[in-house]
Each structure stands twice: as C-alpha cells, then as structure tokens.
Amino acid sequence: MKARILITLVISCLLMSCSSTKENNLAYFKNLGMTDSGTLPKSTNAYPIRIQPDDELVISVNSAVPQATAAYNLPMDNPATRGSYALSTQPRVQTYVVNQEGDIMMPQLGKLHVAGMTTGELAAHVTKLVEANVKDPYVRVEISNFQVDVMGEVRSPMRLVANKQYYTVLDALAQCGDLTEYGKRDRVFVIRTGDNGERTYQRLDLTDTSVFSSPYFYLRQNDVVYVEPNEIRIDNSKYNTYNAFKLSMTSTIVSAVSVIASLIIALTSR
C-alpha cells in the first residue's frame, strides 16, 4: 500500500513539473470598471488622413445643373485595375493617381498640388475653384486605395481596404475576425511609414481605455498592424519544433519511474 502511494506521488510530481500554469487573458479594456455606463477618453481627430504620393483619389464634382459640372469630371471608363492588365467588367469613375511630386491633373482646373491636404481640404479647394464658373458646386473626395496590412495572431491575416476615412485599429481587427486566443491584447503594434519614408511604430494596449487617445489608434494608408503572440503560442511552437526531443525525454522519465517503482516494491516486499 505504501509503495503504491509513493509511486503515485512520484508520477504526480513529474507531471506537475511539465505542466504550464500560464494565464491566457482574453479581456479588452479591463479598466472599464464595474459600472454599467461611463465616459471613455475623448478621441480627437487631430491626426487626420493626409494625401500622399501614389494615393488614388476619386473626385466628383456635382451641382444642381449636372451639365454645368460635367466638364470637371473624368469620364466613366472600364480601366484595368492597378497591378492588373484585365479590364473591369463594370464602368466606373476613373481615379486620379497622385504623382511623386504630390500633384494631379484635373479637367478644366489643370495641375493641383494635393499632397499634405486632407480629403476635406482638397474638396474645399476644388469647390472654391469651380465656384468661379458654377453656382453652388458640391465636391466629394475619397482615397480609394486606403489599404492596411494586418498580421500576427488574428483569425484571418490579410490586406484590408478601409471603407471609411476614419478607420481604427478596432475596425481592422474586427474585419480580420478578432484576435485569436493566443494574441497579446496589450502588445498590438502599428508600423507607419511617414511622408519622408521613415518608419515608426507604436505599441497599443487594448486592455487600457487610454488607447482611444493614441495618434496610432486611427490608421493611415499602408499601416501595418501586428499582434504579438503570447507565451502559450510560443511554447506550442517550441513543442512542435522539439517534439521528438520531448518524446524521448518522456520515455526516459517513464523508464526512470518504472525502475524506481520496481526498487520500492522490491524493498517493501521483504
């Protein structure tokens, strides 16, 4: 009886020494508190999207008399998409591609320097120019190639096309199916390329509501969002890499336990 108890204790200790007790915390915004309602940090729009070289712009000019503004718009066409020689099957408005000098060429208005402007500022600028010949024009400007790459511990890593001008990290993660259970909520990185080509990065802590006031919370063109894996994912990766070694060690441990058990049984049976 004593031998069986001793064997059980030895095996339990060995198994406990190999087990992992790491916590996998999946909570967001842990400092929201216990109340049912409250106020979050104010999100300022002090970091608006600004037009950069290589952006594709959709600019439409309209008024109460469509014929009066028709000359300011590009014609409908079936152009090939950028990076593809295949023609689109549906006519669409052509886009303006900002050149490396930051300029575009608009019908009737000629060359416009647009780099550094927001879409709202460009719309206001074009409106002012068109007002010289058209009463009450309405100008709309959108960036059509606003893309963001999402990588790391998300359910569907992918390149996303943002569907609105103010596009947040939470929007991008939601489109990718949220973080996996192995993603670190407090270590989400945004890598950004500036106007001068310099790359910067910022770590965002999605467990803290102060993230809403970060300038990196609102994404920009060509940002990269990277979710760091937690220790469980790293350990699993190590397990897969050294699986054969661990199996060998397990066999050694089992053999050692068998030898110890045999000795104990032999000693206690005397």
Coordinates of N, CA and C in Angstrom, one line a residue, residues 22 153 182 184 228-241:
K22 N 0.6 29.1 -17.1 CA 0.5 30.5 -17.6 C -1.0 30.9 -17.9
E153 N -1.3 37.4 -34.6 CA -2.3 36.5 -34.0 C -3.7 37.1 -34.2
Y182 N -4.5 33.4 -28.7 CA -3.1 33.4 -28.5 C -2.5 34.8 -28.7
K184 N -1.7 38.7 -27.8 CA -1.5 39.6 -26.6 C -2.3 40.9 -26.8
E228 N 1.2 40.6 -31.4 CA 2.3 39.7 -30.9 C 1.7 38.4 -30.2
P229 N 2.3 37.2 -30.4 CA 1.8 36.0 -29.8 C 2.1 36.0 -28.3
N230 N 1.3 35.3 -27.6 CA 1.5 35.2 -26.1 C 2.4 33.9 -25.9
E231 N 2.7 33.7 -24.6 CA 3.7 32.7 -24.2 C 3.2 31.3 -24.6
I232 N 1.9 31.1 -24.6 CA 1.3 29.8 -24.9 C 1.6 29.4 -26.3
R233 N 1.4 30.4 -27.2 CA 1.7 30.1 -28.6 C 3.2 29.9 -28.9
I234 N 4.0 30.6 -28.2 CA 5.5 30.4 -28.3 C 5.8 29.0 -27.8
D235 N 5.3 28.6 -26.6 CA 5.5 27.3 -26.1 C 5.1 26.2 -27.0
N236 N 3.9 26.4 -27.6 CA 3.4 25.4 -28.6 C 4.3 25.3 -29.8
S237 N 4.8 26.4 -30.2 CA 5.8 26.4 -31.3 C 7.0 25.7 -31.0
K238 N 7.5 25.9 -29.8 CA 8.7 25.2 -29.3 C 8.4 23.7 -29.2
Y239 N 7.2 23.4 -28.7 CA 6.9 22.0 -28.6 C 6.9 21.3 -30.0
N240 N 6.3 22.0 -31.0 CA 6.3 21.4 -32.3 C 7.7 21.2 -32.9
T241 N 8.6 22.2 -32.5 CA 10.0 22.1 -33.0 C 10.8 21.0 -32.4

